[in-house]
């Protein structure tokens, strides 16, 4: 009797429930807004607006926390980490002709789902400084969460594409509406630079992914379906794989972002509000790496082998060049943005080694970068909320006034450098170990990135924290408050635990990664490569 | 008996024609005070006709009047959409026309008469019937464009439309006569049976090209698009809203039938031409719209671009291509109706505002309207998960299946260019300082139309894309 009930419970569409839960929150906020307008006959006073704002903050917090709890519950109760295949699969007819609505997770995606639901409440909590159009802001974040969760759960290529592209819309609005002040001259026209950054972000990523759309359509007509598990077993002709790989690469490389299509990222990061930067760095960038692992490697193995040297080259350029660029930055957010590009270089390098260490290292690096870079952007946000500038030169000697903040900042700086004991180390080490197996020169060059990251991260820390506290506006600066301390400590715990004991995460990755690489090697050896 | 059966198949057209005449007489007797009554009656007439067409959808397909017209699943699908779009056009015009002192009873009657022409176009199966349908529709449209006869812009638009429309009719007739000369037939099936033989003669090909040019003019595909921006800008806004929706669909449907049925056997002769038209239209639509400041002119270029995307499907020359074009047009009409309902709501200090900058900060002054317009604009740009994306998806798919990957790639890249100017409007609405508030008392009809189309674009159509596709597929199958 109980067994039947349990069986029925595990058959529920848990993933859809999780994915669309935040959307319900967004609708609730919209509804609240409309009813308040109606009650006030269209003219909402300042007091009423303040109460609507605080209600929408609470609704957003409630739903993001709800999603987090639900995702943890699903993972603990129904996810079997020992199994390699897709789990919690649910499907429903949709377009017909081989296109259906299908969701499911495996070892590669489940931790990204958890990362997303974990980061989201932090983003909401970090949005205390947002004062204009709060309900719209909260709704945009909730919609964003739905779309991101959809990306990681989708098991149909077209459904994936829908979520993947859809996530551009809320992010575009978040950067463009709630971004920072300041203007930029462009072609003789002065426009707010946040608007410039938002449009650049949108068009760059749209151009990348529209090429992927054409490739998806070709695959649909070739295989007659867009079911991801089926396509992963489909052997595409070697010649076609090349073009498909390039089309998918165009999309994911922009998203990742890889050198030389990374130029939208510093702009977007600098202009986005703190929570927008966090979500961008911690989650949105991971969609690129996830795409490589979910599609490029399993579906186009032959092309992946052929193009691997090309990816290594771009990755190494990204690691060394963007680290050097980071060294020269005057703006804290820009510095961290460039360091993100460098860290993503390790990820792409690791993925295309197609070795267990490389791929697991890349996954781990993405996870850890989610905590560390998210935390670093939060740290910058803490300062920005107080002094309203992100310029490194405007600070100095903060350690005297903000000891706890300095501790947190140092910890995450060390994580960014890749110090052993913090999660950043594990990912970098594993990806380099994977690269070493393929070609020791790649690992040799990549190792420069570790040195350079220490150079720019420590420079940032020294200039902001150490020295004498001379600037008059810094004299009265307050240390982190309880809210900020909680957010940062939560991230710190994860970064520390995973750094000291990475095994649980690696164990979750392992079955899916092993299965994928087995298929990969089989496909490549059939084609006579390797 | 055969005549009676034929006539019974023509019930919708007869209903509309007789009804329009009756309303005209009624209007003359009652005078201009009756404008409101006549427009309500016209909407009722169009809806009644729509129901009749829907009821007739179960009838076996049939060619009537010696093959001049063909009533089949294709014509039914198209007619349903035409009638709905025409009814919506009248519904959306009321307030505007009354506000501009244009509330005359001829207006709804002209739209009904144009609808008669469009219904004929949807089922024309003969070059003569084709011409008749096109002219019936066009004459009504010329008058509508010049409906604000005291305005120089409006009369200029009407005259321009008339002169260039006459030119395109010439092209159409010249092409038709050449085709007749080389095949000895005007009836589509008769042409089809000899087209393979006749295509060896270059005169036949020239006739085909002229025919395509004339039809391209009607769908305003580049390089035959020159009239569109001027007419769209000059005509009264509700008329523009009507122009952008129903006539485009009727012309596209006619285009499909006039290519596939008579010239299906020689598809390799016309598919490359259509592909070039498609790319040219998408490029013109994408690049020219970037510099526009008037929203109606921008929508004109946008519709040129959309015709380019719809033509991608047609230029595949396959059943799949035809149904993808139909799906595209169905979604296009929903988006256009919604977008123009929003434009009609842009009213300030007793007059219409038409510049894009007037939308500045709309998200602050009128969050509801700006949200609706944002959804529609993202859909027009083809960003998932809006319905506009699925339209593009299917036409690209048809092109790829027909082996024209280059065409799908061109469409994909140009859709990014066009996204830029839709984004510009969204940017102005969300990220600029607010302009003065629009007048509120625009009547709930427009607001309702806009919200319903936005709802269709976002959750409804994407969820029920499967059934829409199946209906379009069935319609397209009737042509092959």
Coordinates of N, CA, C and O in Angstrom, one line a residue, chain B residues 136-276:
Chain B
X136 N -11.2 43.4 -57.0 CA -12.3 43.7 -56.1 C -11.8 44.2 -54.7 O -12.2 45.2 -54.2
X137 N -10.8 43.5 -54.3 CA -10.2 43.8 -53.0 C -9.4 45.2 -53.1 O -9.7 46.1 -52.3
X138 N -8.6 45.3 -54.2 CA -7.8 46.5 -54.3 C -8.6 47.8 -54.4 O -8.3 48.8 -53.7
X139 N -9.7 47.8 -55.2 CA -10.5 49.0 -55.3 C -11.0 49.5 -54.0 O -10.9 50.7 -53.7
X140 N -11.4 48.5 -53.2 CA -11.9 48.9 -51.8 C -10.7 49.5 -51.0 O -10.9 50.5 -50.3
X141 N -9.6 48.9 -51.2 CA -8.4 49.3 -50.4 C -7.9 50.7 -50.8 O -7.5 51.5 -49.9
X142 N -8.0 51.0 -52.1 CA -7.5 52.3 -52.5 C -8.4 53.4 -51.8 O -7.9 54.4 -51.4
X143 N -9.7 53.2 -51.8 CA -10.6 54.2 -51.2 C -10.3 54.3 -49.7 O -10.2 55.4 -49.2
X144 N -10.1 53.1 -49.1 CA -9.8 53.2 -47.6 C -8.5 53.9 -47.3 O -8.5 54.7 -46.3
X145 N -7.5 53.8 -48.2 CA -6.3 54.5 -47.9 C -6.5 56.0 -47.9 O -5.9 56.8 -47.2
X146 N -7.4 56.4 -48.8 CA -7.6 57.9 -49.0 C -8.9 58.3 -48.2 O -9.5 59.3 -48.4
X147 N -9.2 57.5 -47.1 CA -10.5 57.7 -46.5 C -10.6 59.1 -45.8 O -11.6 59.7 -45.7
X148 N -9.4 59.5 -45.3 CA -9.4 60.9 -44.6 C -9.2 61.9 -45.8 O -8.1 62.4 -46.0
X149 N -10.3 62.2 -46.5 CA -10.1 62.9 -47.7 C -9.6 64.4 -47.6 O -9.2 65.0 -48.5
X150 N -9.7 64.9 -46.4 CA -9.3 66.2 -46.1 C -7.8 66.3 -45.8 O -7.3 67.4 -45.6
X151 N -7.2 65.2 -45.6 CA -5.8 65.2 -45.2 C -5.0 64.9 -46.4 O -5.2 64.0 -47.2
X152 N -3.9 65.8 -46.6 CA -3.1 65.6 -47.8 C -2.4 64.3 -47.8 O -2.2 63.6 -48.8
X153 N -1.9 63.9 -46.6 CA -1.1 62.6 -46.5 C -2.0 61.4 -46.9 O -1.5 60.5 -47.6
X154 N -3.2 61.5 -46.4 CA -4.1 60.3 -46.7 C -4.5 60.2 -48.2 O -4.4 59.2 -48.8
X155 N -4.8 61.4 -48.8 CA -5.1 61.3 -50.2 C -3.9 61.0 -51.0 O -4.0 60.2 -52.0
X156 N -2.7 61.5 -50.6 CA -1.5 61.1 -51.3 C -1.3 59.6 -51.3 O -1.0 59.0 -52.2
X157 N -1.5 59.0 -50.0 CA -1.4 57.6 -49.9 C -2.3 56.9 -50.8 O -1.9 55.9 -51.5
X158 N -3.6 57.3 -50.9 CA -4.5 56.6 -51.7 C -4.1 56.7 -53.2 O -4.2 55.7 -53.9
X159 N -3.7 57.9 -53.6 CA -3.4 58.0 -55.0 C -2.1 57.2 -55.4 O -2.1 56.5 -56.4
X160 N -1.1 57.2 -54.5 CA 0.1 56.5 -54.7 C -0.3 55.0 -54.8 O 0.2 54.3 -55.7
X161 N -1.1 54.6 -53.9 CA -1.5 53.2 -53.9 C -2.2 52.8 -55.1 O -1.9 51.7 -55.7
X162 N -3.1 53.7 -55.6 CA -3.9 53.4 -56.8 C -3.0 53.3 -58.0 O -3.1 52.4 -58.8
X163 N -2.1 54.3 -58.2 CA -1.2 54.3 -59.4 C -0.3 53.1 -59.4 O -0.3 52.4 -60.4
X164 N 0.3 52.8 -58.3 CA 1.2 51.7 -58.3 C 0.5 50.4 -58.3 O 0.9 49.4 -58.9
X165 N -0.7 50.4 -57.7 CA -1.6 49.2 -57.8 C -2.0 48.9 -59.2 O -2.0 47.7 -59.7
X166 N -2.3 50.0 -60.0 CA -2.7 49.8 -61.4 C -1.5 49.2 -62.1 O -1.7 48.3 -63.0
X167 N -0.3 49.7 -61.8 CA 0.9 49.1 -62.5 C 1.0 47.7 -62.2 O 1.3 46.9 -63.1
X168 N 0.8 47.3 -61.0 CA 1.0 45.9 -60.6 C -0.1 45.0 -61.3 O 0.2 43.9 -61.7
X169 N -1.3 45.6 -61.4 CA -2.3 44.9 -62.1 C -1.9 44.7 -63.6 O -2.2 43.6 -64.2
X170 N -1.3 45.7 -64.2 CA -0.8 45.5 -65.5 C 0.2 44.3 -65.6 O 0.1 43.5 -66.5
X171 N 1.1 44.3 -64.7 CA 2.1 43.2 -64.7 C 1.4 41.9 -64.6 O 1.7 40.9 -65.3
X172 N 0.4 41.8 -63.7 CA -0.3 40.6 -63.5 C -1.0 40.2 -64.8 O -0.9 39.0 -65.2
X173 N -1.7 41.2 -65.4 CA -2.5 40.8 -66.6 C -1.5 40.4 -67.7 O -1.8 39.5 -68.5
X174 N -0.4 41.1 -67.9 CA 0.5 40.8 -68.9 C 1.1 39.4 -68.7 O 1.1 38.6 -69.7
X175 N 1.4 39.1 -67.5 CA 1.9 37.8 -67.2 C 0.8 36.7 -67.5 O 1.1 35.7 -68.2
X176 N -0.4 37.0 -67.1 CA -1.5 36.1 -67.3 C -1.7 35.8 -68.8 O -1.9 34.7 -69.3
X177 N -1.6 36.9 -69.6 CA -1.9 36.8 -71.0 C -0.8 36.0 -71.7 O -1.0 35.1 -72.6
X178 N 0.4 36.2 -71.2 CA 1.5 35.4 -71.8 C 1.4 33.9 -71.4 O 1.5 33.0 -72.3
X179 N 1.0 33.6 -70.2 CA 0.8 32.2 -69.8 C -0.3 31.6 -70.6 O -0.2 30.5 -71.1
X180 N -1.4 32.4 -70.8 CA -2.5 31.9 -71.6 C -2.1 31.6 -73.0 O -2.4 30.6 -73.6
X181 N -1.2 32.6 -73.5 CA -0.8 32.4 -74.9 C 0.0 31.1 -75.1 O -0.1 30.4 -76.1
X182 N 0.8 30.7 -74.1 CA 1.7 29.6 -74.3 C 1.1 28.3 -73.8 O 1.6 27.2 -74.1
X183 N 0.0 28.4 -73.0 CA -0.6 27.1 -72.6 C -2.0 26.9 -73.1 O -2.6 25.8 -73.1
X184 N -2.6 28.0 -73.6 CA -4.0 27.9 -74.1 C -5.0 27.7 -73.0 O -6.1 27.3 -73.3
X185 N -4.7 28.1 -71.8 CA -5.7 27.9 -70.7 C -5.5 29.0 -69.7 O -4.4 29.5 -69.5
X186 N -6.6 29.3 -69.0 CA -6.5 30.2 -67.8 C -6.8 29.4 -66.5 O -6.5 29.9 -65.5
X187 N -7.4 28.2 -66.7 CA -7.7 27.5 -65.5 C -6.5 26.8 -65.0 O -5.7 26.2 -65.7
X188 N -6.3 26.8 -63.6 CA -5.0 26.4 -63.0 C -4.7 24.9 -63.4 O -3.6 24.6 -63.8
X189 N -5.7 24.0 -63.2 CA -5.4 22.6 -63.5 C -5.1 22.4 -64.9 O -4.2 21.6 -65.3
X190 N -5.8 23.1 -65.8 CA -5.4 23.0 -67.2 C -4.0 23.5 -67.5 O -3.3 22.8 -68.3
X191 N -3.6 24.5 -66.9 CA -2.3 25.0 -67.1 C -1.3 24.0 -66.6 O -0.3 23.7 -67.2
X192 N -1.6 23.4 -65.4 CA -0.7 22.4 -64.8 C -0.4 21.3 -65.8 O 0.7 20.8 -65.9
X193 N -1.5 20.8 -66.5 CA -1.3 19.7 -67.3 C -0.4 19.9 -68.5 O 0.2 19.0 -69.1
X194 N -0.2 21.2 -68.9 CA 0.7 21.4 -70.0 C 1.9 22.3 -69.7 O 2.7 22.6 -70.5
X195 N 2.1 22.6 -68.4 CA 3.1 23.5 -68.0 C 4.5 23.0 -68.3 O 5.4 23.7 -68.7
X196 N 4.7 21.6 -68.1 CA 6.0 21.1 -68.3 C 6.4 21.3 -69.7 O 7.6 21.6 -70.0
X197 N 5.5 21.0 -70.6 CA 5.8 21.2 -72.1 C 6.0 22.7 -72.4 O 7.0 23.0 -73.1
X198 N 5.1 23.5 -71.9 CA 5.2 25.0 -72.2 C 6.5 25.6 -71.6 O 6.9 26.6 -72.2
X199 N 7.0 25.1 -70.5 CA 8.1 25.7 -69.9 C 9.4 25.7 -70.7 O 10.3 26.3 -70.4
X200 N 9.3 24.9 -71.8 CA 10.5 24.9 -72.7 C 10.6 26.2 -73.4 O 11.6 26.5 -74.0
X201 N 9.5 26.9 -73.5 CA 9.4 28.1 -74.2 C 9.7 29.3 -73.3 O 9.1 29.4 -72.2
X202 N 10.6 30.2 -73.7 CA 11.0 31.3 -72.8 C 9.9 32.2 -72.5 O 9.8 32.9 -71.5
X203 N 9.0 32.4 -73.5 CA 7.8 33.3 -73.3 C 7.0 32.9 -72.1 O 6.5 33.8 -71.4
X204 N 6.8 31.6 -71.9 CA 6.0 31.1 -70.8 C 6.7 31.5 -69.5 O 6.1 32.0 -68.5
X205 N 8.0 31.4 -69.5 CA 8.8 31.8 -68.3 C 8.7 33.3 -68.0 O 8.5 33.7 -66.9
X206 N 8.7 34.1 -69.1 CA 8.6 35.5 -68.9 C 7.2 35.8 -68.3 O 7.1 36.6 -67.4
X207 N 6.2 35.1 -68.8 CA 4.8 35.3 -68.3 C 4.8 35.0 -66.8 O 4.2 35.7 -66.0
X208 N 5.4 33.9 -66.5 CA 5.5 33.4 -65.1 C 6.1 34.5 -64.2 O 5.7 34.8 -63.1
X209 N 7.2 35.1 -64.7 CA 7.9 36.1 -63.9 C 7.1 37.3 -63.7 O 7.0 37.9 -62.6
X210 N 6.3 37.7 -64.8 CA 5.4 38.9 -64.7 C 4.4 38.6 -63.6 O 4.0 39.4 -62.8
X211 N 3.8 37.4 -63.7 CA 2.8 37.0 -62.7 C 3.3 37.1 -61.3 O 2.7 37.7 -60.4
X212 N 4.6 36.6 -61.1 CA 5.2 36.6 -59.8 C 5.4 38.1 -59.4 O 5.1 38.4 -58.2
X213 N 5.8 38.9 -60.3 CA 6.1 40.3 -59.9 C 4.8 41.0 -59.5 O 4.7 41.7 -58.5
X214 N 3.7 40.7 -60.2 CA 2.4 41.3 -59.8 C 2.0 40.9 -58.4 O 1.5 41.7 -57.6
X215 N 2.1 39.6 -58.2 CA 1.7 39.1 -56.9 C 2.7 39.6 -55.8 O 2.2 39.8 -54.7
X216 N 4.0 39.7 -56.1 CA 4.9 40.2 -55.1 C 4.6 41.6 -54.7 O 4.7 42.0 -53.6
X217 N 4.0 42.4 -55.7 CA 3.6 43.7 -55.4 C 2.5 43.7 -54.3 O 2.5 44.4 -53.4
X218 N 1.6 42.7 -54.5 CA 0.4 42.7 -53.6 C 0.8 42.2 -52.2 O 0.2 42.7 -51.2
X219 N 1.8 41.4 -52.1 CA 2.3 41.0 -50.7 C 3.4 42.0 -50.2 O 3.9 41.8 -49.1
X220 N 3.7 42.9 -51.1 CA 4.7 43.9 -50.8 C 6.1 43.3 -50.4 O 6.6 43.5 -49.4
X221 N 6.5 42.4 -51.3 CA 7.8 41.8 -51.1 C 8.8 42.7 -51.9 O 8.5 43.2 -53.0
X222 N 10.0 42.8 -51.3 CA 11.0 43.6 -52.0 C 11.4 42.9 -53.3 O 11.4 41.6 -53.3
X223 N 11.8 43.5 -54.4 CA 11.9 44.9 -54.6 C 10.6 45.6 -55.1 O 10.6 46.6 -55.8
X224 N 9.4 45.0 -54.8 CA 8.2 45.6 -55.2 C 7.4 46.2 -54.0 O 6.2 46.3 -53.9
X225 N 8.2 46.8 -53.0 CA 7.7 47.2 -51.7 C 7.5 48.7 -51.6 O 7.1 49.1 -50.6
X226 N 8.0 49.4 -52.6 CA 8.2 50.9 -52.4 C 6.9 51.6 -51.9 O 7.0 52.6 -51.2
X227 N 5.8 51.1 -52.3 CA 4.5 51.8 -51.9 C 4.2 51.6 -50.5 O 3.6 52.5 -49.9
X228 N 4.7 50.5 -49.9 CA 4.2 50.2 -48.6 C 4.4 51.2 -47.5 O 3.5 51.6 -46.8
X229 N 5.7 51.7 -47.3 CA 5.9 52.7 -46.2 C 5.0 53.9 -46.4 O 4.5 54.4 -45.4
X230 N 5.0 54.5 -47.6 CA 4.2 55.7 -47.8 C 2.7 55.5 -47.5 O 2.1 56.3 -46.9
X231 N 2.2 54.4 -48.0 CA 0.8 54.1 -47.8 C 0.5 53.9 -46.4 O -0.5 54.4 -45.8
X232 N 1.3 53.1 -45.7 CA 1.1 52.8 -44.3 C 1.2 54.1 -43.5 O 0.4 54.2 -42.5
X233 N 2.1 54.9 -43.8 CA 2.2 56.2 -43.0 C 1.1 57.1 -43.3 O 0.5 57.7 -42.3
X234 N 0.7 57.2 -44.5 CA -0.3 58.2 -44.9 C -1.8 57.8 -44.5 O -2.6 58.6 -44.1
X235 N -2.1 56.6 -44.6 CA -3.4 56.1 -44.4 C -3.8 56.3 -42.9 O -2.9 56.3 -42.1
X236 N -5.1 56.5 -42.6 CA -5.5 56.6 -41.2 C -5.1 55.3 -40.5 O -5.1 54.2 -41.1
X237 N -4.7 55.4 -39.2 CA -4.0 54.3 -38.5 C -4.9 53.0 -38.5 O -4.3 51.9 -38.8
X238 N -6.2 53.0 -38.3 CA -6.9 51.8 -38.3 C -6.9 51.1 -39.7 O -6.9 49.9 -39.8
X239 N -6.9 52.0 -40.7 CA -6.8 51.4 -42.1 C -5.4 50.7 -42.3 O -5.4 49.6 -42.8
X240 N -4.4 51.3 -41.7 CA -3.1 50.7 -41.8 C -3.1 49.3 -41.1 O -2.5 48.4 -41.6
X241 N -3.8 49.3 -39.9 CA -3.9 48.1 -39.2 C -4.5 47.0 -40.0 O -4.1 45.9 -40.0
X242 N -5.6 47.4 -40.8 CA -6.3 46.5 -41.6 C -5.4 46.0 -42.8 O -5.3 44.8 -43.0
X243 N -4.7 47.0 -43.4 CA -3.8 46.7 -44.5 C -2.7 45.7 -44.1 O -2.3 44.8 -44.9
X244 N -2.2 45.8 -42.9 CA -1.1 45.0 -42.5 C -1.5 43.5 -42.2 O -0.7 42.6 -42.2
X245 N -2.8 43.3 -42.0 CA -3.3 42.0 -41.6 C -3.9 41.2 -42.8 O -3.3 40.5 -43.5
X246 N -5.2 41.4 -43.0 CA -6.0 40.6 -43.8 C -5.6 40.6 -45.3 O -5.4 39.5 -45.9
X247 N -5.4 41.8 -46.0 CA -5.0 41.7 -47.4 C -3.6 41.0 -47.6 O -3.5 40.3 -48.6
X248 N -2.7 41.1 -46.6 CA -1.5 40.4 -46.8 C -1.7 38.9 -46.8 O -1.1 38.2 -47.6
X249 N -2.6 38.4 -45.9 CA -2.8 37.0 -45.8 C -3.5 36.5 -47.1 O -3.1 35.5 -47.7
X250 N -4.5 37.3 -47.6 CA -5.2 36.9 -48.8 C -4.2 36.8 -50.0 O -4.2 35.9 -50.8
X251 N -3.3 37.9 -50.1 CA -2.4 37.9 -51.2 C -1.4 36.7 -51.1 O -1.1 36.1 -52.1
X252 N -1.0 36.4 -49.8 CA 0.0 35.3 -49.7 C -0.7 34.0 -50.0 O -0.1 33.1 -50.7
X253 N -2.0 33.8 -49.7 CA -2.7 32.6 -50.0 C -2.8 32.5 -51.5 O -2.6 31.4 -52.1
X254 N -3.2 33.6 -52.1 CA -3.3 33.6 -53.6 C -2.0 33.2 -54.2 O -1.9 32.4 -55.2
X255 N -1.0 33.8 -53.7 CA 0.4 33.5 -54.2 C 0.7 32.0 -54.1 O 1.1 31.4 -55.1
X256 N 0.3 31.4 -53.0 CA 0.6 30.0 -52.8 C -0.1 29.2 -53.8 O 0.4 28.3 -54.5
X257 N -1.4 29.5 -54.0 CA -2.2 28.6 -54.9 C -1.8 28.9 -56.3 O -1.7 27.9 -57.1
X258 N -1.5 30.1 -56.7 CA -1.2 30.5 -58.0 C 0.2 29.9 -58.4 O 0.5 29.8 -59.6
X259 N 1.0 29.6 -57.5 CA 2.3 29.0 -57.8 C 2.1 27.5 -57.8 O 2.5 26.8 -58.8
X260 N 1.6 26.9 -56.7 CA 1.6 25.5 -56.5 C 0.7 24.8 -57.5 O 1.2 23.8 -58.1
X261 N -0.5 25.2 -57.7 CA -1.4 24.4 -58.5 C -1.1 24.4 -60.0 O -0.8 23.4 -60.6
X262 N -1.0 25.6 -60.6 CA -0.7 25.6 -62.1 C 0.8 25.3 -62.4 O 1.1 24.6 -63.4
X263 N 1.7 25.7 -61.5 CA 3.1 25.6 -61.9 C 3.9 24.6 -61.0 O 5.1 24.7 -60.9
X264 N 3.1 23.8 -60.3 CA 3.7 22.8 -59.4 C 4.7 21.9 -60.1 O 5.8 21.5 -59.6
X265 N 4.4 21.6 -61.4 CA 5.3 20.7 -62.1 C 6.6 21.4 -62.5 O 7.6 20.7 -62.9
X266 N 6.6 22.7 -62.6 CA 7.8 23.4 -63.0 C 8.4 24.2 -61.8 O 8.8 25.3 -62.0
X267 N 8.3 23.6 -60.6 CA 8.7 24.3 -59.4 C 10.1 24.9 -59.5 O 10.4 26.0 -58.9
X268 N 11.0 24.1 -60.2 CA 12.4 24.6 -60.2 C 12.5 25.9 -60.9 O 13.5 26.6 -60.8
X269 N 11.5 26.3 -61.7 CA 11.5 27.6 -62.4 C 11.2 28.8 -61.5 O 11.7 29.9 -61.7
X270 N 10.3 28.6 -60.5 CA 9.9 29.7 -59.7 C 10.5 29.7 -58.3 O 10.6 30.8 -57.6
X271 N 10.9 28.6 -57.7 CA 11.3 28.6 -56.4 C 12.6 29.5 -56.2 O 12.7 30.2 -55.2
X272 N 13.5 29.5 -57.1 CA 14.7 30.4 -56.9 C 14.3 31.9 -56.9 O 14.8 32.7 -56.1
X273 N 13.3 32.2 -57.7 CA 12.8 33.6 -57.8 C 12.2 34.0 -56.4 O 12.5 35.0 -55.8
X274 N 11.4 33.1 -55.9 CA 10.8 33.4 -54.6 C 11.8 33.5 -53.5 O 11.8 34.3 -52.6
X275 N 12.9 32.6 -53.6 CA 13.9 32.7 -52.6 C 14.6 34.0 -52.6 O 14.9 34.6 -51.5
X276 N 14.9 34.5 -53.8 CA 15.5 35.8 -53.9 C 14.6 36.9 -53.4 O 15.0 37.8 -52.6

